[in-house]
Coordinates of N, CA, C and O in Angstrom, one line a residue:
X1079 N 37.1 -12.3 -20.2 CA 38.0 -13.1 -21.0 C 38.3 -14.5 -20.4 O 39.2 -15.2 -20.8
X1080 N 37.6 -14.7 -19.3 CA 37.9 -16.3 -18.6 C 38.1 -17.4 -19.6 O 39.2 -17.9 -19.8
X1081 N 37.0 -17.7 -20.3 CA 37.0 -18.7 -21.4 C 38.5 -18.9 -22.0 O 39.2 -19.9 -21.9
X1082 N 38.8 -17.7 -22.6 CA 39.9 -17.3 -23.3 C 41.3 -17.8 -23.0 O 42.1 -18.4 -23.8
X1083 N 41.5 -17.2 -21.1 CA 42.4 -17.5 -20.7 C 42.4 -19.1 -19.9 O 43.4 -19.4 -19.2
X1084 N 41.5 -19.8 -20.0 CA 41.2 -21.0 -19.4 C 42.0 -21.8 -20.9 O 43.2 -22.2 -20.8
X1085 N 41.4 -21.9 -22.1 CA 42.0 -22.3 -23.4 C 43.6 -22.1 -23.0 O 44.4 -22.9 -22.9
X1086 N 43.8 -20.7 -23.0 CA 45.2 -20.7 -23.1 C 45.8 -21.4 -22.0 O 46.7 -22.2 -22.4
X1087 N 45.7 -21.4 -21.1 CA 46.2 -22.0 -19.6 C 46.1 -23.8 -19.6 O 46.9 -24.6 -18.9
X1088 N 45.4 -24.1 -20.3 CA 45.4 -25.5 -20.8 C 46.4 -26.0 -22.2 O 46.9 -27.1 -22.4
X1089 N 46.3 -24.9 -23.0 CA 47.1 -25.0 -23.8 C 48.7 -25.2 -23.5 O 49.3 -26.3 -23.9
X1090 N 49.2 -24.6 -23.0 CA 50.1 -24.3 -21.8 C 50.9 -25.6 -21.2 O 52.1 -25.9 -21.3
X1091 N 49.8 -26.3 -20.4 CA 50.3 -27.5 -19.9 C 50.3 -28.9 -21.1 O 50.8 -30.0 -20.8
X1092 N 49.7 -28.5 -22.1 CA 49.4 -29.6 -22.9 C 50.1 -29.7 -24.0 O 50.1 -30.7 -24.7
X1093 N 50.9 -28.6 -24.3 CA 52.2 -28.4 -25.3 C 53.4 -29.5 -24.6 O 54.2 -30.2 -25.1
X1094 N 53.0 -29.3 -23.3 CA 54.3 -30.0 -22.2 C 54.3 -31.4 -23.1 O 55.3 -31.9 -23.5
X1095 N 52.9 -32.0 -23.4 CA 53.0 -33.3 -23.1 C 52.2 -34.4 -24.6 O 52.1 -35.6 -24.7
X1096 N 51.8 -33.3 -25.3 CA 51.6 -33.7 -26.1 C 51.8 -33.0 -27.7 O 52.1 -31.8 -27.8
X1097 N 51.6 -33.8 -29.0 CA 51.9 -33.5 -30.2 C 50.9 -32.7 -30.6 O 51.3 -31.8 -31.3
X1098 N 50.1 -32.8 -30.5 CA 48.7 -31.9 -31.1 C 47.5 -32.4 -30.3 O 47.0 -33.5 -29.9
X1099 N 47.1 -31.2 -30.1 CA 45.1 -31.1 -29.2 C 44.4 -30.2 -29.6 O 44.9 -29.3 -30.3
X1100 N 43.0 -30.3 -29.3 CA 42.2 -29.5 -29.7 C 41.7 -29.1 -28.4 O 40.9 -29.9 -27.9
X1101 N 42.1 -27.9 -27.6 CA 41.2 -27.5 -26.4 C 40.1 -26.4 -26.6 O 40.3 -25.2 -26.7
X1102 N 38.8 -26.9 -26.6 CA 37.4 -26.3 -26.1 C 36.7 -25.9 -25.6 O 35.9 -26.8 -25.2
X1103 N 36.6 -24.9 -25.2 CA 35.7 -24.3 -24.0 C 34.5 -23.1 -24.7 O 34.5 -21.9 -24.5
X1104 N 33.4 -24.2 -25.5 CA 32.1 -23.3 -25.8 C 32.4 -22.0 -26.7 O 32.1 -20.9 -26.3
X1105 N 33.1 -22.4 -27.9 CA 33.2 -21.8 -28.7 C 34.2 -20.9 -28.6 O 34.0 -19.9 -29.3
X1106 N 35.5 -21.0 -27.8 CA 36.4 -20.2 -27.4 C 37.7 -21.8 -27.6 O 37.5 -22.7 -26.8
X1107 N 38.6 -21.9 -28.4 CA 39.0 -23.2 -28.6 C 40.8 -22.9 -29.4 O 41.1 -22.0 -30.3
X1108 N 41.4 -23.7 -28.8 CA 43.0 -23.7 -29.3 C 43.3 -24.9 -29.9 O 43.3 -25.9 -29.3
X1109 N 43.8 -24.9 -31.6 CA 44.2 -25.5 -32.5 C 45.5 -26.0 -32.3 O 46.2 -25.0 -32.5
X1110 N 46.2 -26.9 -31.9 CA 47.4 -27.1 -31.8 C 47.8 -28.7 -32.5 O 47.3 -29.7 -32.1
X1111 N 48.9 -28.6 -33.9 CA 49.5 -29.7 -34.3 C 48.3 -30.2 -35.4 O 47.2 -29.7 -35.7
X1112 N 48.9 -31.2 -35.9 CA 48.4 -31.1 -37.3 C 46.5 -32.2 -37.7 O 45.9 -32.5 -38.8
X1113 N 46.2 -32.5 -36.5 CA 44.7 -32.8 -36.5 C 44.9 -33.9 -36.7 O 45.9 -34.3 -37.1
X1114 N 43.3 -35.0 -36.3 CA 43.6 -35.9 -36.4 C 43.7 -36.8 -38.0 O 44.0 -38.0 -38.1
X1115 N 43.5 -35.9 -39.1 CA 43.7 -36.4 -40.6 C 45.1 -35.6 -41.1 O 45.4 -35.5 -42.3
X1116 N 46.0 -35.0 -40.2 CA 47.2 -34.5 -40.5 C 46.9 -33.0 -41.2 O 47.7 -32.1 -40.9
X1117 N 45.7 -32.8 -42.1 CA 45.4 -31.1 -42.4 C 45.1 -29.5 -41.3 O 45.2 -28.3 -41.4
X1118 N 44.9 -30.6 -40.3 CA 45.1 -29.0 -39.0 C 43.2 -29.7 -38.4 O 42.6 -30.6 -38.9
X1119 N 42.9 -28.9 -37.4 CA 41.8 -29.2 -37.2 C 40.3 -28.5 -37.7 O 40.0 -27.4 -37.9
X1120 N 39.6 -29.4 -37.7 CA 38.3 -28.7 -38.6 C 37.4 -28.1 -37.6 O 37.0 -28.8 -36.7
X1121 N 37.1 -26.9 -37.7 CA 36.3 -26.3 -37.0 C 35.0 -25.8 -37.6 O 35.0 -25.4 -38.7
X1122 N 33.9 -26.0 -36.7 CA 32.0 -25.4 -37.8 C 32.4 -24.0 -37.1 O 33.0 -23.8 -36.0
X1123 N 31.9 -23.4 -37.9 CA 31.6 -21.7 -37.3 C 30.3 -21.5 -37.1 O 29.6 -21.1 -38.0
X1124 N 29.7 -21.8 -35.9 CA 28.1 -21.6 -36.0 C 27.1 -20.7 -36.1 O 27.4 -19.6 -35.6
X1125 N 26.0 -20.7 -36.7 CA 24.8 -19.9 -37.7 C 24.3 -18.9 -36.2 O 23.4 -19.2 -35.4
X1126 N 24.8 -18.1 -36.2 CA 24.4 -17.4 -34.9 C 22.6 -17.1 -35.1 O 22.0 -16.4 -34.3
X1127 N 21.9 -17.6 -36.0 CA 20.5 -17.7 -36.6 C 19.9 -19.4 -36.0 O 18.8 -19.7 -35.7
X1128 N 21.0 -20.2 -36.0 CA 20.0 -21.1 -35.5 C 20.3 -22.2 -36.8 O 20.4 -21.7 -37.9
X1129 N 20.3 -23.5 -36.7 CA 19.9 -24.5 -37.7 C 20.8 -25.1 -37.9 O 21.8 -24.6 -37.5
X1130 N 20.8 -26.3 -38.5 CA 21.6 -27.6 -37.9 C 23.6 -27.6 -38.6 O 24.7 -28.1 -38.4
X1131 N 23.0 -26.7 -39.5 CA 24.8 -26.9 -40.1 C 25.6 -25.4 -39.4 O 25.3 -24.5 -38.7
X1132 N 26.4 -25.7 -40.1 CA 28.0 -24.2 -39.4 C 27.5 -23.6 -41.0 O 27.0 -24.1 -41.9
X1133 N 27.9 -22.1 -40.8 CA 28.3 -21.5 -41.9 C 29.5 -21.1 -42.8 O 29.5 -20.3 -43.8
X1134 N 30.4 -22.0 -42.1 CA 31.8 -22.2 -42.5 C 32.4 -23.3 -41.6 O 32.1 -23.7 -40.4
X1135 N 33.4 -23.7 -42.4 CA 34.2 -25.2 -41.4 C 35.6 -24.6 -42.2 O 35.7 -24.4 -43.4
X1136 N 36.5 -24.5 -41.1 CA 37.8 -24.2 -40.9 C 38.9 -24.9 -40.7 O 39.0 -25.2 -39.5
X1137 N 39.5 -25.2 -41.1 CA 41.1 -25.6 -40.9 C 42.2 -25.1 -40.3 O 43.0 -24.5 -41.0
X1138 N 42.3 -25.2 -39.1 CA 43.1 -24.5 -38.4 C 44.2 -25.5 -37.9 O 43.8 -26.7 -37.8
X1139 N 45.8 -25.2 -37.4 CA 46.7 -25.6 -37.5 C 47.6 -24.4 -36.7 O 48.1 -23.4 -37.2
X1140 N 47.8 -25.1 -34.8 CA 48.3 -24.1 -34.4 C 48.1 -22.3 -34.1 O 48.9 -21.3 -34.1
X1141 N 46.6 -22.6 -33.8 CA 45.8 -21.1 -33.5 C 44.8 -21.3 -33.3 O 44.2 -22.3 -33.8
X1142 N 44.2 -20.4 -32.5 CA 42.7 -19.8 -31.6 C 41.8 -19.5 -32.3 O 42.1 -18.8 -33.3
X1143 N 40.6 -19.8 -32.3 CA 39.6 -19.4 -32.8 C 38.7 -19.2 -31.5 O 38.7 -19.8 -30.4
X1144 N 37.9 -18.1 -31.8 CA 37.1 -17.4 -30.6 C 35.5 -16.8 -31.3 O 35.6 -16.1 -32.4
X1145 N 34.5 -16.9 -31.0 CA 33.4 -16.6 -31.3 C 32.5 -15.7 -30.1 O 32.3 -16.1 -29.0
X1146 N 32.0 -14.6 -30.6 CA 31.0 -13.9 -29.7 C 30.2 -13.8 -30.6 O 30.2 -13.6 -31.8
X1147 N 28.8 -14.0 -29.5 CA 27.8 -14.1 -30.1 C 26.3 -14.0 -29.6 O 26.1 -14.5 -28.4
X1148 N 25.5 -13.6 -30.0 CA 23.8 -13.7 -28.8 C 23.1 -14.0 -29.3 O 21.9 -13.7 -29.1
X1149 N 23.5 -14.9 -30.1 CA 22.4 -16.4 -29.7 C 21.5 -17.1 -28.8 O 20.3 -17.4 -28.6
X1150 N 22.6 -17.2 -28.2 CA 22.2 -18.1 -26.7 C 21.6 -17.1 -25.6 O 20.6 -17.3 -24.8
X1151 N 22.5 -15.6 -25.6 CA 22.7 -15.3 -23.9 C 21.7 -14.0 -24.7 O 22.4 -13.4 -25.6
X1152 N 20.6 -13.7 -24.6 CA 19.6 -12.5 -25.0 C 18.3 -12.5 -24.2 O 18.0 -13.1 -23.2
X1153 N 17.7 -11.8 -24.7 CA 16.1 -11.8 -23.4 C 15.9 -10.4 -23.6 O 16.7 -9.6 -24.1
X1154 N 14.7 -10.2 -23.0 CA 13.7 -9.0 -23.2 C 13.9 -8.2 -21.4 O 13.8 -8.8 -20.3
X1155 N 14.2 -6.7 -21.6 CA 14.1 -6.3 -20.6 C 13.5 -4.7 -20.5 O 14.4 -3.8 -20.7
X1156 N 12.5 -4.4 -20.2 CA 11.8 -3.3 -20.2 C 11.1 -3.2 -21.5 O 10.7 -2.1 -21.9
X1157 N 10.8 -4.3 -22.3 CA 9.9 -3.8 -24.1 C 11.1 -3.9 -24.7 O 11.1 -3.7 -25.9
X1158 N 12.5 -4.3 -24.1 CA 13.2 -4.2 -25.1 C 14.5 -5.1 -25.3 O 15.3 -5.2 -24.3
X1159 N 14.9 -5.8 -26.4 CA 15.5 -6.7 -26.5 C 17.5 -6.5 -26.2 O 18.4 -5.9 -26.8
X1160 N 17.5 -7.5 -25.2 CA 18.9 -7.0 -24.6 C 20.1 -8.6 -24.7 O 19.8 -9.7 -24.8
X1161 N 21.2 -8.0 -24.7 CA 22.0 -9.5 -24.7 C 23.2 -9.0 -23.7 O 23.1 -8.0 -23.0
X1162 N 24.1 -9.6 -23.6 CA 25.6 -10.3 -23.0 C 26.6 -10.0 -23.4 O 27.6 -10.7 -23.1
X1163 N 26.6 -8.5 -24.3 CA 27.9 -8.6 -24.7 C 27.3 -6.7 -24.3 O 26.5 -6.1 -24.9
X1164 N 28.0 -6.4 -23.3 CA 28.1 -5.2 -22.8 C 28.9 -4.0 -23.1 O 30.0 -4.1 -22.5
X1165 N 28.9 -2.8 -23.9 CA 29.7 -1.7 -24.4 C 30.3 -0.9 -23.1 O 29.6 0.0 -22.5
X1166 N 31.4 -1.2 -22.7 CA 32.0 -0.6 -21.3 C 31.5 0.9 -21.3 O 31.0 1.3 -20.2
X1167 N 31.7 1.6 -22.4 CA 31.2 3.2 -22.8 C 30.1 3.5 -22.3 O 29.8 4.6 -21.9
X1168 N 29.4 2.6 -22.4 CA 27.6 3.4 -22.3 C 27.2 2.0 -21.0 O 26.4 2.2 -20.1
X1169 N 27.7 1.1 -21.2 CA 27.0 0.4 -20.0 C 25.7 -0.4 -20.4 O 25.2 -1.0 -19.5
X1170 N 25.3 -0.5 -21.6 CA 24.2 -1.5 -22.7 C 25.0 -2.0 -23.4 O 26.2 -1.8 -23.8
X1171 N 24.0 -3.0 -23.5 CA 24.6 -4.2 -25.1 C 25.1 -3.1 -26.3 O 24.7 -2.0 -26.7
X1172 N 26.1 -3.9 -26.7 CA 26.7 -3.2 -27.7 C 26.5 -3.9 -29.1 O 25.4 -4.5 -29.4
X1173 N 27.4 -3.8 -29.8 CA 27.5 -4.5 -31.1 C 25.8 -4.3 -32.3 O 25.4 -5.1 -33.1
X1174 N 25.2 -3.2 -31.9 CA 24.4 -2.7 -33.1 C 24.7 -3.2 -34.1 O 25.8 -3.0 -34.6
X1175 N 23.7 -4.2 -34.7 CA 23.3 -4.2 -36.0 C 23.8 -6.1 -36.2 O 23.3 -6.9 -37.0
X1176 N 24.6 -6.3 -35.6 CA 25.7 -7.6 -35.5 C 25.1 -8.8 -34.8 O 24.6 -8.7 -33.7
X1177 N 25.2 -10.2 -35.4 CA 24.5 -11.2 -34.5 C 26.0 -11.8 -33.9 O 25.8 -12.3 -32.8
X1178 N 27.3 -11.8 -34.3 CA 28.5 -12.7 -34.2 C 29.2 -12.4 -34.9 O 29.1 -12.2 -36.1
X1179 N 30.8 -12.5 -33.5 CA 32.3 -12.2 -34.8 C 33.0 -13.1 -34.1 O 33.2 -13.0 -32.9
X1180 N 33.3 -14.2 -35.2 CA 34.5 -14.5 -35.0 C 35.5 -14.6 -35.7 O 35.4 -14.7 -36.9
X1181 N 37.0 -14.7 -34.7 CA 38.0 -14.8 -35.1 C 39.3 -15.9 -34.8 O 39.3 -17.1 -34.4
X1182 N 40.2 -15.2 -35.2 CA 41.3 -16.6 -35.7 C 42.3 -15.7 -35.0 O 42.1 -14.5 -35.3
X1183 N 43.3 -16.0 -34.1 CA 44.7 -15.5 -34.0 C 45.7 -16.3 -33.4 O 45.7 -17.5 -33.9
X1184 N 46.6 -16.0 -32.4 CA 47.8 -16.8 -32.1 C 47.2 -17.6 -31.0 O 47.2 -18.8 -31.0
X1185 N 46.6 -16.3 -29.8 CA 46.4 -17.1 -28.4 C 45.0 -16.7 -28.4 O 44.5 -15.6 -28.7
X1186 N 44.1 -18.2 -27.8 CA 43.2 -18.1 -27.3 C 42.9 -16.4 -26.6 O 42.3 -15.4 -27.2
X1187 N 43.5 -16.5 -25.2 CA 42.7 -15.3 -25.0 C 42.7 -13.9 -26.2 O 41.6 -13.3 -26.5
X1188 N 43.8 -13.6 -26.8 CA 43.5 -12.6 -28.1 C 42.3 -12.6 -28.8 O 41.4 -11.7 -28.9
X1189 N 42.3 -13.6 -29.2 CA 40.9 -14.2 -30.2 C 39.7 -14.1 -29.2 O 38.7 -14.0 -29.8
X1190 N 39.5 -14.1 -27.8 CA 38.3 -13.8 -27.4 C 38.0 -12.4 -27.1 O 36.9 -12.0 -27.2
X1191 N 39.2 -11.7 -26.8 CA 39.0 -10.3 -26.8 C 39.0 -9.4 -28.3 O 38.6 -8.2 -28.5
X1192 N 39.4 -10.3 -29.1 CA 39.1 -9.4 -30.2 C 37.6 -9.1 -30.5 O 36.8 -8.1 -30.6
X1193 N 37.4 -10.9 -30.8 CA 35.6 -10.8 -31.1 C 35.1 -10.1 -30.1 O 35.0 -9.0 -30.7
X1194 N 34.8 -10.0 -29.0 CA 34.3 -8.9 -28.2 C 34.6 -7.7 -28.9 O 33.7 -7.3 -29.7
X1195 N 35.6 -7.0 -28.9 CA 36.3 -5.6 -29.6 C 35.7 -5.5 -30.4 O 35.0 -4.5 -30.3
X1196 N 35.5 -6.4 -31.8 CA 35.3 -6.1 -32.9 C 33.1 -6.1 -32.8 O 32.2 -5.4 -33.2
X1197 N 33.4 -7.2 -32.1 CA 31.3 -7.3 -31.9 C 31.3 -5.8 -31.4 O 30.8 -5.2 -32.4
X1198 N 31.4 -5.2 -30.8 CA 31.3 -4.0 -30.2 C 31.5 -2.5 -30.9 O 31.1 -1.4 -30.5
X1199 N 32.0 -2.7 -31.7 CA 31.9 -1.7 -33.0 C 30.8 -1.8 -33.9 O 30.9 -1.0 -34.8
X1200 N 30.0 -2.4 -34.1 CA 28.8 -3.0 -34.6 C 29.1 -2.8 -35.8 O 30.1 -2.3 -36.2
X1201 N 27.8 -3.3 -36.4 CA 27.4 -3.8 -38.4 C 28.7 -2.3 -39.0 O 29.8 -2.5 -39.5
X1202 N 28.2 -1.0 -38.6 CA 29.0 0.1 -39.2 C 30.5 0.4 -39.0 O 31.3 1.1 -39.7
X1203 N 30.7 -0.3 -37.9 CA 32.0 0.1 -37.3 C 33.1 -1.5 -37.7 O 34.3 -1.5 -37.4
X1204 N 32.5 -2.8 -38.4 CA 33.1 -3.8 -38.1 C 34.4 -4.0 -39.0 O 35.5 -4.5 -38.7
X1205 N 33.9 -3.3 -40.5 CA 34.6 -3.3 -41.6 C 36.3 -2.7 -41.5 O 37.3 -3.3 -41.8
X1206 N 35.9 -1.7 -41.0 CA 36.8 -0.6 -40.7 C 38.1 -1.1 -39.5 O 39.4 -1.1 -39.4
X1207 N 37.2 -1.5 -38.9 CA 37.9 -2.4 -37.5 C 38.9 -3.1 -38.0 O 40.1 -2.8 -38.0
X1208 N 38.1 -4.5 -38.9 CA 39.2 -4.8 -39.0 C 40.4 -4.9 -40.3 O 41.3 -5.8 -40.2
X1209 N 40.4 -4.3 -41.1 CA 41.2 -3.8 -41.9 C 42.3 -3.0 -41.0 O 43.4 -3.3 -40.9
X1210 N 41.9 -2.1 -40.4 CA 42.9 -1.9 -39.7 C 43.9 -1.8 -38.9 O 45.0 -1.3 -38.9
X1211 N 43.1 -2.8 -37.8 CA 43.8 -3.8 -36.9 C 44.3 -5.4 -37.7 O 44.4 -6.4 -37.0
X1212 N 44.4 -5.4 -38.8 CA 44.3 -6.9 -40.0 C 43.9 -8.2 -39.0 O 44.8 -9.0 -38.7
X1213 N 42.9 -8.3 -38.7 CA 42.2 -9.6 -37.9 C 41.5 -10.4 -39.1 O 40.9 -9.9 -40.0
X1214 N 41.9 -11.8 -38.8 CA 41.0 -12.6 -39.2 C 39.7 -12.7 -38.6 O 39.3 -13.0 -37.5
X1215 N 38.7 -12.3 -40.0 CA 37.7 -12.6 -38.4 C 36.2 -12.8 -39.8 O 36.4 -12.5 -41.0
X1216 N 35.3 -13.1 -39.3 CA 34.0 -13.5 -39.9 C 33.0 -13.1 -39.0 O 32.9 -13.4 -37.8
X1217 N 32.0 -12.2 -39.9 CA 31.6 -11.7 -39.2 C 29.3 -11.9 -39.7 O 28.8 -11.9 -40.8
X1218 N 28.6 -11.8 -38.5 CA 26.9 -12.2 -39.5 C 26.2 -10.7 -39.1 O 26.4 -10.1 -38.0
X1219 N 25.5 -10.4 -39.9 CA 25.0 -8.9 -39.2 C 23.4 -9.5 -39.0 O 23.2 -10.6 -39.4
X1220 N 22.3 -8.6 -38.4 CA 21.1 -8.9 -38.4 C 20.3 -9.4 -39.7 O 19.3 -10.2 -39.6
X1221 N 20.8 -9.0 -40.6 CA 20.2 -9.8 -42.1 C 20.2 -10.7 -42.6 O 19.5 -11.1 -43.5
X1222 N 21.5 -11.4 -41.6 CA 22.0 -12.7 -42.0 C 23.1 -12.9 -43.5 O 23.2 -13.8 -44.3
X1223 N 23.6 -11.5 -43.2 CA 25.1 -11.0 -44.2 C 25.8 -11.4 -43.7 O 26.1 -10.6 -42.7
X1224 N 26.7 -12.7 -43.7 CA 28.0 -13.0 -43.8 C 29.2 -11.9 -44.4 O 29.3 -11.6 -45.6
X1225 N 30.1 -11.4 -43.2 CA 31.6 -11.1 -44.3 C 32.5 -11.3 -43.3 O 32.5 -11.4 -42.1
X1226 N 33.8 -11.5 -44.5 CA 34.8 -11.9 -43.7 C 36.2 -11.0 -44.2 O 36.4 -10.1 -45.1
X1227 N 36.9 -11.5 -43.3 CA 38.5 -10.7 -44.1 C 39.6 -11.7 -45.0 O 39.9 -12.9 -44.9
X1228 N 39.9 -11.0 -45.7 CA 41.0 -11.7 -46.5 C 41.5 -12.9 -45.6 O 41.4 -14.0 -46.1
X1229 N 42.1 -12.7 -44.5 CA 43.2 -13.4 -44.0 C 42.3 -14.8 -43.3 O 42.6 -16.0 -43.5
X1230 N 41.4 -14.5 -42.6 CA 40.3 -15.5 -42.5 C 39.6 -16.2 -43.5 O 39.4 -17.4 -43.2
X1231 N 39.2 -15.8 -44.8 CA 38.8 -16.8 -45.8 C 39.7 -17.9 -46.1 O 39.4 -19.0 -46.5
X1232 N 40.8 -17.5 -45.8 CA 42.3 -18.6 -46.5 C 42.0 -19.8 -45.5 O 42.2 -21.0 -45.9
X1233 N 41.5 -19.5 -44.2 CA 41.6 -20.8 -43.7 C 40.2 -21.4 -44.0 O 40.0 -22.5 -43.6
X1234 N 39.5 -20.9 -44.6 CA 37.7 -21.6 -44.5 C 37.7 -22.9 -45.9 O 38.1 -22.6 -47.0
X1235 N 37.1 -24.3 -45.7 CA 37.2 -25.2 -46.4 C 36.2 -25.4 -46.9 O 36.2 -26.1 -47.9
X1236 N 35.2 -25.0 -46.5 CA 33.6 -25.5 -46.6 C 32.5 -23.9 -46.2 O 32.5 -23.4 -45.0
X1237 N 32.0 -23.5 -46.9 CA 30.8 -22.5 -46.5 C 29.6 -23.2 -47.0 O 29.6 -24.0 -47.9
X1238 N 28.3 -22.9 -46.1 CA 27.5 -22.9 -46.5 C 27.0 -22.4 -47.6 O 27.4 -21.3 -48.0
X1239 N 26.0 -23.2 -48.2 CA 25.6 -22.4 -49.9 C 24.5 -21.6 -49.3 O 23.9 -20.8 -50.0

């Protein structure tokens, strides 16, 4: 959760001193104060598939947004295709069936450990997840199925068609 708590730890000193920022650190990022057009800050949710647009752009206003994802961090090992997001249980990649989840909450680090949590219950377990624990969160499975939760669509401005 470095990313996470690096966001928050910057957040931290920058409330000291200023009205509103946007702190980023590679897809792990804290919304604070009302953006530079006064609506909160706009965020792309990126196509964990690849290609030039976001699959949602967000408005966020005083809150974390956090993305996990294996896009980037994947590779072949033994015939078989492996990534970066590790299931503590078994000790292999986790999150079956799932390309990326992200989410929305109070504090950076939260929102990075959730998407991990929630990536980690994979395509079967994601629904369930979060209804239960009520996370905002958006989530892409191997098919390229977008879903999201109630509480997270409210902030989304723009989806891809």
């Amino acid at each position: 959760i470095g990313k996470g708590l690096a966001v928050r730890w910057t957040a931290e000193r920058l409330y000291e001193r200023l009205d509103g920022f946007l702190v980023d650190a590679g897809g792990d990022c804290m919304c604070s104060g009302p953006g530079p057009d006064g609506d909160g800050w706009r965020v792309g949710v990126e196509d964990p598939r690849g290609g030039e647009g976001p699959l949602a752009v967000l408005e966020l206003r005083d809150v974390a947004c956090a993305t996990s994802s294996i896009r980037l961090r994947r590779w072949k090992s033994g015939g078989r295709e492996v990534h970066h997001l590790i299931d503590p249980r078994t000790g292999l990649p986790g999150g079956q069936g799932l390309l990326a989840v992200t989410v929305v909450a109070g504090d950076p680090a939260e929102a990075e450990v959730m998407s991990k949590t929630l990536f980690l219950s994979g395509r079967s377990g994601i629904g369930a997840a979060v209804r239960r624990q009520n996370v905002a969160a958006l989530w892409v499975d191997v098919n390229g199925t977008t879903s999201e939760s109630p509480s997270f669509a409210e902030r989304v401005i723009w989806r891809a068609p």
